[in-house]
Short mmCIF file of C-alpha atoms and ligand atoms in Angstrom, two decimals:
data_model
loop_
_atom_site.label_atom_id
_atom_site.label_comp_id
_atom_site.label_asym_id
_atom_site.label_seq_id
_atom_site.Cartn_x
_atom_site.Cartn_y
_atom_site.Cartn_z
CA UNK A 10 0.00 0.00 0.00
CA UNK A 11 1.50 3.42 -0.84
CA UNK A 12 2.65 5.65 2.34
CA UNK A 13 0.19 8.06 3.68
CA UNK A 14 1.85 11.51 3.09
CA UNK A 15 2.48 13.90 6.05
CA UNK A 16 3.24 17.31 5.83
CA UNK A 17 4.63 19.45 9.09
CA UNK A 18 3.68 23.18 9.24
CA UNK A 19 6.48 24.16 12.27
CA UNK A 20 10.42 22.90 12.53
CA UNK A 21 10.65 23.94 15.92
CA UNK A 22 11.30 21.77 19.13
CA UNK A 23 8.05 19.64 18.48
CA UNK A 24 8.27 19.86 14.87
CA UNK A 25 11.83 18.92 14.98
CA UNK A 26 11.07 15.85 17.22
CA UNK A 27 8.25 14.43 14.72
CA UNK A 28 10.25 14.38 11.81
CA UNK A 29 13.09 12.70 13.70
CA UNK A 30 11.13 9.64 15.60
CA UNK A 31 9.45 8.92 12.31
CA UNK A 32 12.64 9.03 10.10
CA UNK A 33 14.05 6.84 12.92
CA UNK A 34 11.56 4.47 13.63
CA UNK A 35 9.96 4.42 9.98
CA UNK A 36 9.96 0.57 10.02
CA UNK A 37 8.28 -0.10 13.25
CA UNK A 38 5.95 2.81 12.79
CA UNK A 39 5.01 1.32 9.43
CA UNK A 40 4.50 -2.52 10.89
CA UNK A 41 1.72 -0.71 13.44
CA UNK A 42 -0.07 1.62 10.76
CA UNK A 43 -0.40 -1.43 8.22
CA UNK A 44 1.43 1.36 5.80
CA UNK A 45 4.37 3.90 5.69
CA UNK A 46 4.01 7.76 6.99
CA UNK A 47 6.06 9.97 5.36
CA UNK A 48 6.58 13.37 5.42
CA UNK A 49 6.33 14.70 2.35
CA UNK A 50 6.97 18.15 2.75
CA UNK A 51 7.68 20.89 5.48
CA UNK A 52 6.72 24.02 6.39
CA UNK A 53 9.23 26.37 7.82
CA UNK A 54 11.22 29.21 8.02
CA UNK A 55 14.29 27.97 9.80
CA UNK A 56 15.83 25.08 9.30
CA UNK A 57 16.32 23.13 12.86
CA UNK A 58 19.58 22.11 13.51
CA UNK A 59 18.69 19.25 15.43
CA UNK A 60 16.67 17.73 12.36
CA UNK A 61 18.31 16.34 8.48
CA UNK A 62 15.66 16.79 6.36
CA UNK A 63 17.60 15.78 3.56
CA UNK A 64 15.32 15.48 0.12
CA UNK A 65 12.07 16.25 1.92
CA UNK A 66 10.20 19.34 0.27
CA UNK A 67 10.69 22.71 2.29
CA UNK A 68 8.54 25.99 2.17
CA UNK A 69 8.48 28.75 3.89
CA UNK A 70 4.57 29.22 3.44
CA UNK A 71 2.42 27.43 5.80
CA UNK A 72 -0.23 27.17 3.42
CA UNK A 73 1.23 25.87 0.65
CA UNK A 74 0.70 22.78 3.02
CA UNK A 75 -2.48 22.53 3.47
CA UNK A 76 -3.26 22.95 0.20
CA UNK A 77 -0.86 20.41 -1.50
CA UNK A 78 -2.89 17.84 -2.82
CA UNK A 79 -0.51 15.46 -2.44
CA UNK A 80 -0.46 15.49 1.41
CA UNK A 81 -3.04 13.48 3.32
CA UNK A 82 -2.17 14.34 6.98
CA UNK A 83 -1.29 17.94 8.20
CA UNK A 84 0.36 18.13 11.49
CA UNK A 85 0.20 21.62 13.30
CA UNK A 86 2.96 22.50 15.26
CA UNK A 87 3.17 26.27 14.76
CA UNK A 88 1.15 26.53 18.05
CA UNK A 89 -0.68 30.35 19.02
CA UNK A 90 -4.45 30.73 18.17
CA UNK A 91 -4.96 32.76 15.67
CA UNK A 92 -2.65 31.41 11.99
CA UNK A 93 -2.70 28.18 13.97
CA UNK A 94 -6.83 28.50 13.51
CA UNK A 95 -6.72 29.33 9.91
CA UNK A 96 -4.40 27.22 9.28
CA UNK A 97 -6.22 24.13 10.66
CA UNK A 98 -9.75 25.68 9.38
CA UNK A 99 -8.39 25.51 5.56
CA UNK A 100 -6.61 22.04 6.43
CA UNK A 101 -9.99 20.88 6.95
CA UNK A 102 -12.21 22.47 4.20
CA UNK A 103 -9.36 20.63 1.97
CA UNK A 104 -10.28 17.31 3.23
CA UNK A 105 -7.39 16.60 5.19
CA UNK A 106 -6.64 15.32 8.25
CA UNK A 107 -5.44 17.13 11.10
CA UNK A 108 -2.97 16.50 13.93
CA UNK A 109 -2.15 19.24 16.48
CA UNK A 110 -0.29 19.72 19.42
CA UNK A 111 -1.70 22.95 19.84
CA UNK A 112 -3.63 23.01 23.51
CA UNK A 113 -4.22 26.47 23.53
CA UNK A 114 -6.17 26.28 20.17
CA UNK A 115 -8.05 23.27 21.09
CA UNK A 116 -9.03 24.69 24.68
CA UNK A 117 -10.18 28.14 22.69
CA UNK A 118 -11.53 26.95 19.60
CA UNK A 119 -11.73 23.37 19.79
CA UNK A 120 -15.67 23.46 19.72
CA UNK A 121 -15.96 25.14 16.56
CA UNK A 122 -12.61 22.89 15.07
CA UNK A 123 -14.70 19.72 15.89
CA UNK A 124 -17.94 20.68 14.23
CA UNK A 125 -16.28 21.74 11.17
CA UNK A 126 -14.23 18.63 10.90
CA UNK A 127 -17.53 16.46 11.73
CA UNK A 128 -19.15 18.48 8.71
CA UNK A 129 -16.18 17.38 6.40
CA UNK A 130 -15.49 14.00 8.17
CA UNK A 131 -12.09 14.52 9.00
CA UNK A 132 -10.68 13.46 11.98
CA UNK A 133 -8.09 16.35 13.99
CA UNK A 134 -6.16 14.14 16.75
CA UNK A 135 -4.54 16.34 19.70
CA UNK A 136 -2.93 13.92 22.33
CA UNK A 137 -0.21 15.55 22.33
CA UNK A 138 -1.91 18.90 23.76
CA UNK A 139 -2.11 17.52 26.70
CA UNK A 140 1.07 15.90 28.95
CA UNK A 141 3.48 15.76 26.45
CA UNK A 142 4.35 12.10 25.77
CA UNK A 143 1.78 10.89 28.12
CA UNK A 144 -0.97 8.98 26.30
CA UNK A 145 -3.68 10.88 28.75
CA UNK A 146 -6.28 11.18 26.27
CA UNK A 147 -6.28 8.49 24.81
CA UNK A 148 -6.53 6.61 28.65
CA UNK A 149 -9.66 8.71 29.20
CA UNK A 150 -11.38 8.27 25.67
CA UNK A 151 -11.11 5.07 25.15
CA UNK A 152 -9.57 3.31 28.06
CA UNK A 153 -11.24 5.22 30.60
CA UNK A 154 -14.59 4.37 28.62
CA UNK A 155 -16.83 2.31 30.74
CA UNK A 156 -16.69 4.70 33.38
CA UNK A 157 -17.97 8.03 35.10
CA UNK A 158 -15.31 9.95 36.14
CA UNK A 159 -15.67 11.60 39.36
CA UNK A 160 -12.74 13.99 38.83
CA UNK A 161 -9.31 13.97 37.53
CA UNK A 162 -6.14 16.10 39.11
CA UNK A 163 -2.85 16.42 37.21
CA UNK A 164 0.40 18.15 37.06
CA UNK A 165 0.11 19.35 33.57
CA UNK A 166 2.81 21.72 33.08
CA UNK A 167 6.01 20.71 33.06
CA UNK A 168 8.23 24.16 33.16
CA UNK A 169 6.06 25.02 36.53
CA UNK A 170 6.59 21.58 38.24
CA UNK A 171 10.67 22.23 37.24
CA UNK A 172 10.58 25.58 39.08
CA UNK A 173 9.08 24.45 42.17
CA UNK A 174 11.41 21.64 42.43
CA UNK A 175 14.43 23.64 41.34
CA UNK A 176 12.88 25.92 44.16
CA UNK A 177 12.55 23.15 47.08
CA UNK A 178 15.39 20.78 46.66
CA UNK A 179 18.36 23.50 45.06
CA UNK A 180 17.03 26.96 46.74
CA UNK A 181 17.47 28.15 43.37
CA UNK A 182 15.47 31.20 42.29
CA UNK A 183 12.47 31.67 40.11
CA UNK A 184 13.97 33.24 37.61
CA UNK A 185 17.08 31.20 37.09
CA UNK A 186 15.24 28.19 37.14
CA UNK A 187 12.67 29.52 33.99
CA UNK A 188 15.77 30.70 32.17
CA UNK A 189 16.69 27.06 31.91
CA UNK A 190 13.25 25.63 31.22
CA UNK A 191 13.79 28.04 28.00
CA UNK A 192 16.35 26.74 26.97
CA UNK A 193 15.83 23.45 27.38
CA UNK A 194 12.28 24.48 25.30
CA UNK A 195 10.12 23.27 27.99
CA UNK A 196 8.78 26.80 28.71
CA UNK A 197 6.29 28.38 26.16
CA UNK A 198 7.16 30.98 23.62
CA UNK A 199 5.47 33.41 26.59
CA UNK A 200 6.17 31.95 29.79
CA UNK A 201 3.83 33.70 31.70
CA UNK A 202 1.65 30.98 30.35
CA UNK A 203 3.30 28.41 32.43
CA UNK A 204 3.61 30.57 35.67
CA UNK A 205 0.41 31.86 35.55
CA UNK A 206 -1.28 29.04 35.03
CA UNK A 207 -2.39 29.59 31.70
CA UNK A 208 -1.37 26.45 29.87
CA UNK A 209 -2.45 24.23 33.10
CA UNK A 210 -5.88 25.94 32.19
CA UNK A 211 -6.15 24.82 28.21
CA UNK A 212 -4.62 21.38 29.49
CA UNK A 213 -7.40 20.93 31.87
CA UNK A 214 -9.77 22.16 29.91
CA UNK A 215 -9.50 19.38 27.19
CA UNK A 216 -8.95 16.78 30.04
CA UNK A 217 -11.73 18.05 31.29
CA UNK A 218 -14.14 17.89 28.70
CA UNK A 219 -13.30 14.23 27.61
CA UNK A 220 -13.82 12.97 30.65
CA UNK A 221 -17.06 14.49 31.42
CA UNK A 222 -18.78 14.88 27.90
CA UNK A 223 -18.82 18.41 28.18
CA UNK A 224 -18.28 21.14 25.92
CA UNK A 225 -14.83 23.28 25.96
CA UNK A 226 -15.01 25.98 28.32
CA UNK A 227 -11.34 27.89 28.83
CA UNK A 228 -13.03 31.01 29.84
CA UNK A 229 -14.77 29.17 32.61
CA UNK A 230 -11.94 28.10 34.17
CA UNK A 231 -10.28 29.65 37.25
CA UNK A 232 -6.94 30.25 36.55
CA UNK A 233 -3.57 30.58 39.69
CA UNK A 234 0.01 30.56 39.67
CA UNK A 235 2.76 29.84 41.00
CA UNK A 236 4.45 33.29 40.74
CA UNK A 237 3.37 34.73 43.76
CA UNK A 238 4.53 31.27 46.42
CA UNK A 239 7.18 32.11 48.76
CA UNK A 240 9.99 29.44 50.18
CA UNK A 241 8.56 30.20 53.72
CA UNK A 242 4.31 28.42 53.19
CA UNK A 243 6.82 25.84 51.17
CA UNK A 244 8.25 25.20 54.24
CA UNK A 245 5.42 25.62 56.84
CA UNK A 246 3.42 23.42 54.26
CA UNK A 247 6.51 20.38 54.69
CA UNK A 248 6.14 20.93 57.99
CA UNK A 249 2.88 19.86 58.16
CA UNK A 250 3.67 17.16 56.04
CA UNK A 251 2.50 18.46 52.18
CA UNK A 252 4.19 19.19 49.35
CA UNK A 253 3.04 21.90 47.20
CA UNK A 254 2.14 21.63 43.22
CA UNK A 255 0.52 23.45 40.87
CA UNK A 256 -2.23 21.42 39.87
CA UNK A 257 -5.49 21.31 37.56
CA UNK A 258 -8.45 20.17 38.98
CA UNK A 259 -11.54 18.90 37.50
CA UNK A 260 -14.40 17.20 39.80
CA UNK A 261 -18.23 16.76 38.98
CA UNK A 262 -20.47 18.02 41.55
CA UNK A 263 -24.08 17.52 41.88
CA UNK A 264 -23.87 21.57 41.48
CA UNK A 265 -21.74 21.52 38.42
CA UNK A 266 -18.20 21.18 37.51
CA UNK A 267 -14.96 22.56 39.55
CA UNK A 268 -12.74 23.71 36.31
CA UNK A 269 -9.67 24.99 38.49
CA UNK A 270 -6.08 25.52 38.45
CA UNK A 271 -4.13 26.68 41.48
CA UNK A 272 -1.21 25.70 43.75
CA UNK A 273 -2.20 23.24 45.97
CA UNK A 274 -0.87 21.35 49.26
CA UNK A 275 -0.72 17.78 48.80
CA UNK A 276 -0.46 15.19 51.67
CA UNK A 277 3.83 14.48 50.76
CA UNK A 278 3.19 10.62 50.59
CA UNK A 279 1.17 10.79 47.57
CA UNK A 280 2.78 9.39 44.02
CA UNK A 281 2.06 12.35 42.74
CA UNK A 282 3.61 15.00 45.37
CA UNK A 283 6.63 13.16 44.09
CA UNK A 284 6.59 13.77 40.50
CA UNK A 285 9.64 16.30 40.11
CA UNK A 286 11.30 18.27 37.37
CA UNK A 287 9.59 18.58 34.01
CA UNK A 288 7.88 15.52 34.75
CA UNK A 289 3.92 15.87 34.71
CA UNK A 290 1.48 13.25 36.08
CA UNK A 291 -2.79 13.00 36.05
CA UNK A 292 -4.20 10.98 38.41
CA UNK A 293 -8.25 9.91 37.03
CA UNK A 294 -10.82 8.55 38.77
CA UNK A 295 -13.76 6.68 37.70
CA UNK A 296 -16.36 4.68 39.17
CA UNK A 297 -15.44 1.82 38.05
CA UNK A 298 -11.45 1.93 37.96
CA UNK A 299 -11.05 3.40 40.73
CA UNK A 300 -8.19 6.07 41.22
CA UNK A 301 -5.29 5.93 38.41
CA UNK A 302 -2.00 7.19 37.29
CA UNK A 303 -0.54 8.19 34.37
CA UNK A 304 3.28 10.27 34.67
CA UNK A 305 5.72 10.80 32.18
CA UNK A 306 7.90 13.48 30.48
CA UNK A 307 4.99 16.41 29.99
CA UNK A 308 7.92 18.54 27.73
CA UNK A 309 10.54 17.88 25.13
CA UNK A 310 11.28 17.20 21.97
CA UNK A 311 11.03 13.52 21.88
CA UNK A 312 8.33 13.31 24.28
CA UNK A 313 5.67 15.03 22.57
CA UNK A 314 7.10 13.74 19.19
CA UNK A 315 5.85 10.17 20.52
CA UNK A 316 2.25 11.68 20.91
CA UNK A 317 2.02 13.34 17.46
CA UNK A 318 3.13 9.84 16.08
CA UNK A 319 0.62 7.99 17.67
CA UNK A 320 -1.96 10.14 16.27
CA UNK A 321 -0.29 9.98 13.00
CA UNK A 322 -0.51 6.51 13.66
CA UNK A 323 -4.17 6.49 14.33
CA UNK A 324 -5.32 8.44 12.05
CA UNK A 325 -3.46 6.36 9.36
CA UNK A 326 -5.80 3.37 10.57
CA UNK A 327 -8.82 4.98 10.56
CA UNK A 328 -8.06 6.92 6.70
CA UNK A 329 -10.64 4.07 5.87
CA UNK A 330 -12.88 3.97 8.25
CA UNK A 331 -16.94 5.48 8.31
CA UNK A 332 -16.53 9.42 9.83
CA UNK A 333 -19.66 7.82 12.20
CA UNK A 334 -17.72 5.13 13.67
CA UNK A 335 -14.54 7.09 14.76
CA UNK A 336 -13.79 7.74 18.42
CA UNK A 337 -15.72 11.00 18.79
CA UNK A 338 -13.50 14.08 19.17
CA UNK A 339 -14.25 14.71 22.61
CA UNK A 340 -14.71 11.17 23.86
CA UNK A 341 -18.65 11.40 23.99
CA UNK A 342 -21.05 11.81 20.82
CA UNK A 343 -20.80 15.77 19.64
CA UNK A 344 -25.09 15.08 19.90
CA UNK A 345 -24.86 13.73 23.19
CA UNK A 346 -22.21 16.66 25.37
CA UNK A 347 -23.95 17.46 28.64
CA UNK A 348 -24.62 21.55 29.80
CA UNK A 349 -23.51 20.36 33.56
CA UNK A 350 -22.42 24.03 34.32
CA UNK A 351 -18.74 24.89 35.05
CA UNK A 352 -18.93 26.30 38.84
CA UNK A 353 -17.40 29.62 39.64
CA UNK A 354 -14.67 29.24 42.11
CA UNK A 355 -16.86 30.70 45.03
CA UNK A 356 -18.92 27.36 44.89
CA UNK A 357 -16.06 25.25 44.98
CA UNK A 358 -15.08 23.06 47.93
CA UNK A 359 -11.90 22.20 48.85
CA UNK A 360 -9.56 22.30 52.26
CA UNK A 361 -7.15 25.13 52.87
CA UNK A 362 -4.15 26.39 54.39
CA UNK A 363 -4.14 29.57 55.82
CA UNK A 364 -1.03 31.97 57.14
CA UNK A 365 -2.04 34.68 59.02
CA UNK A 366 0.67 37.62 60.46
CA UNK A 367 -1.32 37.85 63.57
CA UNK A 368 0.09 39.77 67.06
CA UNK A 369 1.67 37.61 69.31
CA UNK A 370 -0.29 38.69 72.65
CA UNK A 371 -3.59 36.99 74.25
CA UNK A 372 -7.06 36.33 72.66
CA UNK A 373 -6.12 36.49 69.11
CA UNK A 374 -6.05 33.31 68.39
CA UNK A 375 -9.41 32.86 70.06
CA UNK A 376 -10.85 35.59 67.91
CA UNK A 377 -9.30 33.86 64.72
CA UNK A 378 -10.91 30.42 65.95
CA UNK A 379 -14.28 32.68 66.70
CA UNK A 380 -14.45 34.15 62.81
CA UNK A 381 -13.90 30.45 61.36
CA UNK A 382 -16.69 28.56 63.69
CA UNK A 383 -18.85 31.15 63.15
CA UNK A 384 -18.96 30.40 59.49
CA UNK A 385 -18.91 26.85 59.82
CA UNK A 386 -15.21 26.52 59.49
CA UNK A 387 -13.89 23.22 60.42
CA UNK A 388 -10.09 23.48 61.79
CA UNK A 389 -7.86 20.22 60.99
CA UNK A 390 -4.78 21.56 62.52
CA UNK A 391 -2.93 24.58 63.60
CA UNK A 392 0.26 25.69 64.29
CA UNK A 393 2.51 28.86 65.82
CA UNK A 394 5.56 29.57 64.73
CA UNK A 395 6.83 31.20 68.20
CA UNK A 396 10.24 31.03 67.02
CA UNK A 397 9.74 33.44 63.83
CA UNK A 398 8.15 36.34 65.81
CA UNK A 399 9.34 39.31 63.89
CA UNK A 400 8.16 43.14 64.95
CA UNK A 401 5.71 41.60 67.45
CA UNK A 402 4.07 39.18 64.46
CA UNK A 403 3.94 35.84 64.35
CA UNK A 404 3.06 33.76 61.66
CA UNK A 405 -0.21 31.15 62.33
CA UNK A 406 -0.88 28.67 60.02
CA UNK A 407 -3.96 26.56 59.77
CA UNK A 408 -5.33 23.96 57.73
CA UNK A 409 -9.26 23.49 57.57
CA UNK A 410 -11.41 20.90 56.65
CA UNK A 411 -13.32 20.73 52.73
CA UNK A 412 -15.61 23.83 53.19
CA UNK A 413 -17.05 25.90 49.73
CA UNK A 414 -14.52 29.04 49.00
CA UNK A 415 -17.28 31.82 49.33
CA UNK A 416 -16.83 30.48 53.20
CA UNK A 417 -13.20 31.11 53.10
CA UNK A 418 -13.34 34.61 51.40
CA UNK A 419 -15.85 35.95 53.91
CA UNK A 420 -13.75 34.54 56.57
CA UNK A 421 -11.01 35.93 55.33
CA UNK A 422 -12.11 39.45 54.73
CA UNK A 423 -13.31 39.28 58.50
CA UNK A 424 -8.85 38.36 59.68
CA UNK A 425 -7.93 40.55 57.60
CA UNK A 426 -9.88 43.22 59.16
CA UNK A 427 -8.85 42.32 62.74
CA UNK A 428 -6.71 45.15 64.38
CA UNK A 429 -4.49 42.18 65.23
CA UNK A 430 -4.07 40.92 62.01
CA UNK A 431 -0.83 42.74 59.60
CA UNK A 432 -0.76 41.85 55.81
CA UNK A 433 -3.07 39.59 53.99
CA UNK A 434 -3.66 35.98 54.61
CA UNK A 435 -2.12 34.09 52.67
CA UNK A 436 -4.42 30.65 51.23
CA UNK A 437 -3.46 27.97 49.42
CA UNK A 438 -6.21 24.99 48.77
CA UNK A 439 -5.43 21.81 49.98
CA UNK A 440 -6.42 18.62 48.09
CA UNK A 441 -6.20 15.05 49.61
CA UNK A 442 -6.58 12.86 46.57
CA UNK A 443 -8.00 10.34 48.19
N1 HSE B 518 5.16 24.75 28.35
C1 HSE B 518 4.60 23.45 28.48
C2 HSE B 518 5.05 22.84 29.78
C3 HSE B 518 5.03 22.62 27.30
O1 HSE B 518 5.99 23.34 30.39
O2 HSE B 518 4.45 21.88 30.22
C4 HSE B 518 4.24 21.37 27.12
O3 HSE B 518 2.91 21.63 26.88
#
């Protein structure tokens, strides 16, 4: 059977990486798809150093891609939202397949993507949006399949997990510590995605909406970084036995769905408070299954090179296959996606820590205790650093038990109010995983 013919719009780290493990693994690849993938030409306007493209076909126009006739398989890896969308859009009016690792497209404009490539019967793959080289979405589409999930939590960006580490085990600084993650092209083209949470948010949006059969819904998501953590709740959080990661959470709810990304304190014998470095991890559970892990490089060339193969891979076996009888898009039937609301963050429920400057004289812990029962504030443990008393402060840390946020901010607007209360209160949310 003749090869299916690839073409790659983007030579960069991804790009590079694609070309590479097929080239390299052409045989084996070939023995799985039941035919050879080749890349027939690329779009670029660099060559990558890391990457002999020898023969193959180079422009410099994206679109002379997408509309080669010749080419059966375009693979997006220019990433942004905006050419990335066109791009894709005129990939599919031409028939062709699609595969992207593009998670900021497919959180943003995945819904209208989909439909379009429904109406044409394409299929556009995007496993390697999410997790790098972890098969994630494929676990939850089709593995996943006989369950309900009851809510997933991952590490899911790979440059942020590096800088806390970096942070906690070297004492190196923020800033040193991204530098690197640039170079080692972990760290988006703006990396206030990664520390603000940003590209957490488009991750967990897509994870999100194949495991519950909803809709994509970025905007709804509540979005936290890591920017603003200091070494000293690191600390006070290992003290009290958690680590802290940035994580995305998604959990149904009777109420709706809890679409959030945030640092959070995990209890520090959990598999995943130990996934360090670049590394990401999502931990899924259904009703069924149970709890589950999946962890592996989330960054890097190679990495997300083996998800855009597998897709290629995929889609290769399904070239002949009836549009109806594909694995939908996003997991469930486009005619059968539920409305379950996304929740704002006020209605969300979780535990939290809380560090409060508070004066180090009597009754003010009393009154601190007095503001939390009176809104139904459940205290799991507390703790008084008597040794750190600076300019009569001294810092008071508590962790309460699962309460809904709105709690939390009226509780805190009430400390930070107190005469005997400096600065604000610092909160993290505290997850168990359990
Ligand atoms: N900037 C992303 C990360 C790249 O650090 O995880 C992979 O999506």
């Amino acid at each position: 059977m003749k090869p299916v013919k690839v073409g790659i719009c983007g030579l960069g780290t991804v790009g590079g990486g694609t070309f590479n493990v097929l080239k390299r693994n052409a045989e084996e690849i070939a023995r799985r798809a039941g035919r050879g993938i080749e890349v027939a030409q690329i779009a670029t306007r660099h060559p990558n150093p890391k990457c002999d493209t020898g023969t193959t076909a180079i422009t410099a126009d994206i679109f002379d891609v997408v509309n080669n006739p010749e080419i059966d398989i375009v693979v997006e890896l220019i990433g942004g939202y905006t050419l990335a969308k066109e791009l894709v859009l005129k990939a599919i009016e031409n028939g062709k397949h699609v595969v992207t690792a593009n998670k900021a497209l497919i959180a943003v404009h995945g819904n209208e993507i989909f439909a379009k490539a429904c109406e044409k019967g394409v299929i556009v793959a995007f496993e390697a949006s999410v997790a790098g080289g972890i098969p994630v979405i494929k676990a939850i589409r089709e593995g996943l399949a006989g369950n309900r999930i009851n809510w997933l939590a991952g590490i899911i960006n790979g440059t942020g997990n590096f800088i806390l580490t970096e942070m906690r085990e070297k004492g190196r600084t923020f800033e040193d510590v991204l530098k690197e993650a640039q170079e080692l092209g972990y760290a988006e083209a703006d990396p206030t995605f990664d520390v603000e949470g940003i590209d957490a948010a488009h991750k967990l949006t897509i994870l999100a909406s194949i495991a519950f059969g909803i809709p994509l819904q970025f905007d709804k998501a509540y979005t936290e970084g890591i920017a603003r953590l200091t070494t000293a709740d690191v600390n006070y959080a290992e003290a009290l036995g958690y680590r802290i990661k940035h994580l995305g959470v998604a959990c149904r709810t009777d109420a709706g769905i809890e679409l959030r990304v945030h640092p959070t304190l995990i209890p520090a014998d959990r598999l995943i408070a130990n996934v360090n470095g670049v590394m990401n991890a999502v931990m899924v559970n259904g009703d069924a299954v149970g709890s589950t892990l999946y962890y592996g490089a989330g960054a890097g060339m190679e990495p997300t090179a083996s998800a855009v193969v597998a897709d290629l891979v995929d889609v290769t076996r399904a070239l002949t296959t009836d549009p109806n009888n594909r694995v939908p898009h996003l997991a469930f039937q486009p005619d059968s996606l539920s409305d379950h609301p996304i929740l704002p963050i006020s209605a969300c429920e979780s535990a939290y820590y809380l560090r409060i400057q508070a004066k180090d004289h009597p009754g003010v812990l009393a009154q601190v205790a007095t503001i939390l029962s009176e809104r139904g504030i459940n205290i799991e443990s507390i703790m008084q650093k008597e040794a750190e008393v600076q300019d009569g402060l001294v810092p008071v840390i508590l962790v309460t038990h699962r309460v809904v946020e709105q709690r939390i901010d009226d509780a805190i607007a009430a400390l930070e109010a107190l005469d005997d209360v400096a600065d604000k209160v610092v909160r993290i949310r505290v997850e168990q995983l359990n």
